[in-house]
PDB file of C-alpha atoms in Angstrom:
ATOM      1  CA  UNK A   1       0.000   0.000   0.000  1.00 63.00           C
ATOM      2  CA  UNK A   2       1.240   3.191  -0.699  1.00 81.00           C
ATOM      3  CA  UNK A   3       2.267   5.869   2.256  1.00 89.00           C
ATOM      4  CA  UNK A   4      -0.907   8.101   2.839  1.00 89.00           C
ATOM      5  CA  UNK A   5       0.515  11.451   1.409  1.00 92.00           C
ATOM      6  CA  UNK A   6       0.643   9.156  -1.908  1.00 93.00           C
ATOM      7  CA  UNK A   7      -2.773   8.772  -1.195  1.00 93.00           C
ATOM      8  CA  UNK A   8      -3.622  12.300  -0.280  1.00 93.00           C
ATOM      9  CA  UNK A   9      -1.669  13.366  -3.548  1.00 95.00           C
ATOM     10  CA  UNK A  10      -3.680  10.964  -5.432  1.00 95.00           C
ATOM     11  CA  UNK A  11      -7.175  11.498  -4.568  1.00 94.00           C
ATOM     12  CA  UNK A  12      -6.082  15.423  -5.714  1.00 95.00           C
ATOM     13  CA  UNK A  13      -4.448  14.680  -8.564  1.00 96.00           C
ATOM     14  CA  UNK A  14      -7.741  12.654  -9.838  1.00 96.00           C
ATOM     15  CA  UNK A  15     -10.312  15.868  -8.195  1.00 96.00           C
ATOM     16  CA  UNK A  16      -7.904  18.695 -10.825  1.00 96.00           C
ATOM     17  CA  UNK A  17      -7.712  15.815 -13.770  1.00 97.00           C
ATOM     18  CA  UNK A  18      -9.733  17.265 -16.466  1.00 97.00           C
ATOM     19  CA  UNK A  19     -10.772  20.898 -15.335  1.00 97.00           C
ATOM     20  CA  UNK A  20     -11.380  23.140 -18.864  1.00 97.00           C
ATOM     21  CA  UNK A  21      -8.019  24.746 -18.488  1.00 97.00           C
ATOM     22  CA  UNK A  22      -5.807  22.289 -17.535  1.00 97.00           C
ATOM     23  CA  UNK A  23      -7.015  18.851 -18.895  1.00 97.00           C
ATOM     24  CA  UNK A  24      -5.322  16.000 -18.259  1.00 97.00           C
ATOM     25  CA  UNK A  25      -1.957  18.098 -17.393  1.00 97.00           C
ATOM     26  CA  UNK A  26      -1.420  17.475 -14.012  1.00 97.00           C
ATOM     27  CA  UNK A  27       1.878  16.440 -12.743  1.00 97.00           C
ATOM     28  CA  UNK A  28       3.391  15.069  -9.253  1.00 95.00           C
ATOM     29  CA  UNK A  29       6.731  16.299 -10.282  1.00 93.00           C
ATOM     30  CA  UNK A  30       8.257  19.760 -11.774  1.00 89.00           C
ATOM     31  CA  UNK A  31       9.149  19.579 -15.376  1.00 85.00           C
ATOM     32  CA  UNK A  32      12.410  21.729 -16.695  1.00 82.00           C
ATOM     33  CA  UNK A  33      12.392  22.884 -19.021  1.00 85.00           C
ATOM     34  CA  UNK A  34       8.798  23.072 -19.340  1.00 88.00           C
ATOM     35  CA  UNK A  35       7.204  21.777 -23.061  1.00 89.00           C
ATOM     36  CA  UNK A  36       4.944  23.553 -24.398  1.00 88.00           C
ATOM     37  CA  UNK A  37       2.629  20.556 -24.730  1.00 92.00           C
ATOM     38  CA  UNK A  38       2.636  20.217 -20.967  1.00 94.00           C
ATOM     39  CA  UNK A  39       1.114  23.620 -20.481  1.00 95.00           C
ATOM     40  CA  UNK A  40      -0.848  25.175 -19.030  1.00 97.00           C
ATOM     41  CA  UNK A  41      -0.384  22.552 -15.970  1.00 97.00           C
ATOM     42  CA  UNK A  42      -0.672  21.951 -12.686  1.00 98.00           C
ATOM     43  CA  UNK A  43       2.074  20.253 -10.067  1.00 97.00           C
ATOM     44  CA  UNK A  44       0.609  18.849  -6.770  1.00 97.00           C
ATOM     45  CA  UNK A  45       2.536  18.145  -3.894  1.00 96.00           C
ATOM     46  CA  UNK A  46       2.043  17.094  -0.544  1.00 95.00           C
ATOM     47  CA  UNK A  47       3.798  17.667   2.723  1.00 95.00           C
ATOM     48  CA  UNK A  48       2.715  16.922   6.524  1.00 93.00           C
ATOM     49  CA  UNK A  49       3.943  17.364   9.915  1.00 90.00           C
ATOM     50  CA  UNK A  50       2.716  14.316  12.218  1.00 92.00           C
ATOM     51  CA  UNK A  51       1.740  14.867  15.546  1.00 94.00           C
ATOM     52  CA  UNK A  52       1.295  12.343  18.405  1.00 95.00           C
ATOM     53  CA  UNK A  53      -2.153  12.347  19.598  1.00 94.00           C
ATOM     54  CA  UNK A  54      -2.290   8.443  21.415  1.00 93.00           C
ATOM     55  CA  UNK A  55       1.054   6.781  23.242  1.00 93.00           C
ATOM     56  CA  UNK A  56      -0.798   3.175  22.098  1.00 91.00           C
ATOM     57  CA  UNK A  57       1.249   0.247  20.920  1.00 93.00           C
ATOM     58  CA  UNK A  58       1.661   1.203  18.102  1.00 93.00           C
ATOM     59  CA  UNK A  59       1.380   5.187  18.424  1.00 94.00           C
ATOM     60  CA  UNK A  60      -1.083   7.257  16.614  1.00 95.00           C
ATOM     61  CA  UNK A  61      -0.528  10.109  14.479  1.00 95.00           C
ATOM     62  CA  UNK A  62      -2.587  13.148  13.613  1.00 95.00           C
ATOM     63  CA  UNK A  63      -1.195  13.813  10.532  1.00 94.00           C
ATOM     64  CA  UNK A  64      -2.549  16.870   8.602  1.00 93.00           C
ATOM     65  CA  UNK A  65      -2.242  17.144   5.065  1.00 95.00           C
ATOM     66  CA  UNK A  66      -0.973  20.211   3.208  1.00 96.00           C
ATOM     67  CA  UNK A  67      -1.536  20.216  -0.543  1.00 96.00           C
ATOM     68  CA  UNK A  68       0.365  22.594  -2.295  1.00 97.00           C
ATOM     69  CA  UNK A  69      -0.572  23.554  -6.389  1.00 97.00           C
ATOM     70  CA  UNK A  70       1.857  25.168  -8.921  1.00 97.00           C
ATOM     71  CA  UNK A  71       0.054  26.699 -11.846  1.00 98.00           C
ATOM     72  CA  UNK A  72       2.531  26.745 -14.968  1.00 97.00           C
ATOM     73  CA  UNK A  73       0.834  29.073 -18.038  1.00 97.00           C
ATOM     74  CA  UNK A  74       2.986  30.288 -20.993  1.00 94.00           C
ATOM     75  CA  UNK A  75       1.883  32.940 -23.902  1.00 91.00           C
ATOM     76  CA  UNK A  76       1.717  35.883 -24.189  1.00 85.00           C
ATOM     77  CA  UNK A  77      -1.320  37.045 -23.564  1.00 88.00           C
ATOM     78  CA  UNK A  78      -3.184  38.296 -20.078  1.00 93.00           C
ATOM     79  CA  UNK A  79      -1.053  35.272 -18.120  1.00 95.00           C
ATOM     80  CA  UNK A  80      -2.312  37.279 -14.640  1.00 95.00           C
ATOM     81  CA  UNK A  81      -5.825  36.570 -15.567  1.00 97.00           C
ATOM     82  CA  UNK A  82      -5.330  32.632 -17.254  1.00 97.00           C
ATOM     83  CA  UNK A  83      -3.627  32.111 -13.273  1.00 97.00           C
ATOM     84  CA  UNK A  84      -6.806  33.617 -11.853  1.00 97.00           C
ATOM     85  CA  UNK A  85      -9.448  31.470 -13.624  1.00 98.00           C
ATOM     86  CA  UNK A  86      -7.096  28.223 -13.291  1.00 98.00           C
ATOM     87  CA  UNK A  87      -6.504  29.085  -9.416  1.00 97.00           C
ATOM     88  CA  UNK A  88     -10.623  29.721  -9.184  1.00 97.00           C
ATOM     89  CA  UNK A  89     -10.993  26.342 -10.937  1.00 97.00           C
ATOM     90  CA  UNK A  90      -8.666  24.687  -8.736  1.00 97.00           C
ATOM     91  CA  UNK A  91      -9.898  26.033  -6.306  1.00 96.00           C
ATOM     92  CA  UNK A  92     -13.614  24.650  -6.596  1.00 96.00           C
ATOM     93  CA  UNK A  93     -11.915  21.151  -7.173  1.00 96.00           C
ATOM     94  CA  UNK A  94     -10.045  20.776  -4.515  1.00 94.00           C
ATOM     95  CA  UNK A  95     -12.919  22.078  -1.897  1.00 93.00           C
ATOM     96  CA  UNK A  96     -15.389  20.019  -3.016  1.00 94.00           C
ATOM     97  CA  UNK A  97     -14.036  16.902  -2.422  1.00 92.00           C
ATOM     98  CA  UNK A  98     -15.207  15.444   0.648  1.00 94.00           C
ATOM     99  CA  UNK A  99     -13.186  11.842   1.105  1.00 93.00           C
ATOM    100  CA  UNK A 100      -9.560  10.696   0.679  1.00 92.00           C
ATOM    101  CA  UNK A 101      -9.554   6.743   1.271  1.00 90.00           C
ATOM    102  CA  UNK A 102     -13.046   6.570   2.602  1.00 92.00           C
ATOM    103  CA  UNK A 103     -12.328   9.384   5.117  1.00 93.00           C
ATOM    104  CA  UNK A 104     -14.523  12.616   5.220  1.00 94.00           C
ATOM    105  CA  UNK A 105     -12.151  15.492   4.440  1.00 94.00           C
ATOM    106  CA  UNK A 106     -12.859  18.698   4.117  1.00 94.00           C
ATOM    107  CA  UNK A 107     -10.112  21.130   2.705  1.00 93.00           C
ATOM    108  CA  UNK A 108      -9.385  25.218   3.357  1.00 93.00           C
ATOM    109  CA  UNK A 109      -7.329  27.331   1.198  1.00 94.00           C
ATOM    110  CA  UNK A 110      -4.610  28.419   3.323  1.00 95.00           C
ATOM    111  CA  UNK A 111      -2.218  30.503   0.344  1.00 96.00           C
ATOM    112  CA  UNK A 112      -1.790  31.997  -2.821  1.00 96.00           C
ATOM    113  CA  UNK A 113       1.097  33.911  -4.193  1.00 96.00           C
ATOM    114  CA  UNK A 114       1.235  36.634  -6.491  1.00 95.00           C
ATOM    115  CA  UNK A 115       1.756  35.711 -10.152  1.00 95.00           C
ATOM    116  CA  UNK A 116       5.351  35.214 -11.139  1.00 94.00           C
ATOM    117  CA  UNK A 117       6.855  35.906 -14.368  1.00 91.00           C
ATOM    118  CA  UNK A 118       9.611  34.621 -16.161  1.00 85.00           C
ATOM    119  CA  UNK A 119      10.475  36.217 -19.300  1.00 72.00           C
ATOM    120  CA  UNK A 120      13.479  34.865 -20.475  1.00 74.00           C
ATOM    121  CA  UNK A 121      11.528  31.822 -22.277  1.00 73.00           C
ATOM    122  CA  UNK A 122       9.696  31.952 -25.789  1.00 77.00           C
ATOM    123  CA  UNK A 123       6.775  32.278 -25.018  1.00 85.00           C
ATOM    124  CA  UNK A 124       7.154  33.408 -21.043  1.00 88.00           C
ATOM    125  CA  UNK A 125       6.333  31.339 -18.449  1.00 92.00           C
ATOM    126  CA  UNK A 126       4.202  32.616 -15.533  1.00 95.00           C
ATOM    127  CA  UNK A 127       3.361  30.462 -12.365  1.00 96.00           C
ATOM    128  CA  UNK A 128       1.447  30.725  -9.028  1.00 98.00           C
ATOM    129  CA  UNK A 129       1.355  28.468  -5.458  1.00 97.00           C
ATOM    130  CA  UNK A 130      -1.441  28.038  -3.893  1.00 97.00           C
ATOM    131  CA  UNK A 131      -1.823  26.149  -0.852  1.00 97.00           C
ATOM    132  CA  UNK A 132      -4.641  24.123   1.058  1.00 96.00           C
ATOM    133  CA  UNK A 133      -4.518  22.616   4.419  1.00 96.00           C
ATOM    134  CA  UNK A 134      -6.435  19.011   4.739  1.00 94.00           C
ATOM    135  CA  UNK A 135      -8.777  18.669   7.772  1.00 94.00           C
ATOM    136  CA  UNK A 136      -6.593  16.271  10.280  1.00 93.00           C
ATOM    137  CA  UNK A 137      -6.481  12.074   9.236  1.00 94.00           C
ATOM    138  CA  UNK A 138      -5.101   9.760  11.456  1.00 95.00           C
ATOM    139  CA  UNK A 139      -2.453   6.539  11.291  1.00 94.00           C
ATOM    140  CA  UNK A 140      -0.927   4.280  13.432  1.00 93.00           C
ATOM    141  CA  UNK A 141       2.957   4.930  13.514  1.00 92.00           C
ATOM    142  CA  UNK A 142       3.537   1.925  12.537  1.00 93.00           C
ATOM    143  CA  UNK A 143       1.689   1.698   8.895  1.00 92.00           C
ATOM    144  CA  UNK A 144       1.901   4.951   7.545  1.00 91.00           C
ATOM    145  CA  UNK A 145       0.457   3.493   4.634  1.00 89.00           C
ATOM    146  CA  UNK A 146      -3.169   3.219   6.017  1.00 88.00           C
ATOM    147  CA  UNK A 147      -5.624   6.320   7.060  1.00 91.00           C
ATOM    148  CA  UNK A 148      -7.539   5.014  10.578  1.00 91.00           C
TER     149      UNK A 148
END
């Protein structure tokens, strides 16, 4: 079984698969240098800082999920606004999903940076992070693999 931020990253990857801007173009890793085909994408990641919450044999863990979204757009039009209306679709993914491995979940947007540009590419590149936190989910220290 795979560790549960694989299966945090997962269920988001699958919620952000085929929104109108973005398609299928959703990665788990950064691409450089970034293909035009790939664009405009999206790269989830997940991170977590576990917590003891029971001294059991085996412990348990409150483990809350952060998911954090990089928007990657190139052209060179209005790049400010094609961030907006990706972040505002991601957005509405991500927040509606209510269970990661038969857990109820709820997410809240905790970040969102300004836009970045980078203009030394043909056609620029712009990107954004946006972050959401993951309402806490629990495992045993032992089998980090499986949500209790």
């Amino acid at each position: 079984m795979p560790h549960f931020l694989h299966t945090v990253r997962s269920a988001f990857v699958t919620a952000c698969t085929g929104l109108t801007t973005t398609g299928a173009r959703v990665y788990t890793k950064r691409h450089y240098p970034w293909q035009p085909a790939q664009l405009p994408g999206l790269v989830v990641t997940t991170s977590s800082a576990p917590e003891v919450v029971d001294m059991g044999n085996p412990p348990t863990l409150q483990v809350d999920p952060r998911i954090d979204v990089e928007i990657v757009v190139s052209g060179t039009g209005d790049l400010a606004a094609m961030l907006d209306l990706i972040t505002s679709e991601v957005s509405v993914a991500l927040c509606s999903l209510t269970s990661v491995a038969g857990k109820n979940v709820m997410l809240m947007p905790l970040a969102m940076t300004a836009p970045e540009f980078a203009g030394e590419s043909d056609p620029p590149i712009a990107r954004r992070f946006i972050s959401f936190q993951v309402s806490p989910l629990f495992v045993l220290a032992n089998a980090p693999d499986t949500l209790v």
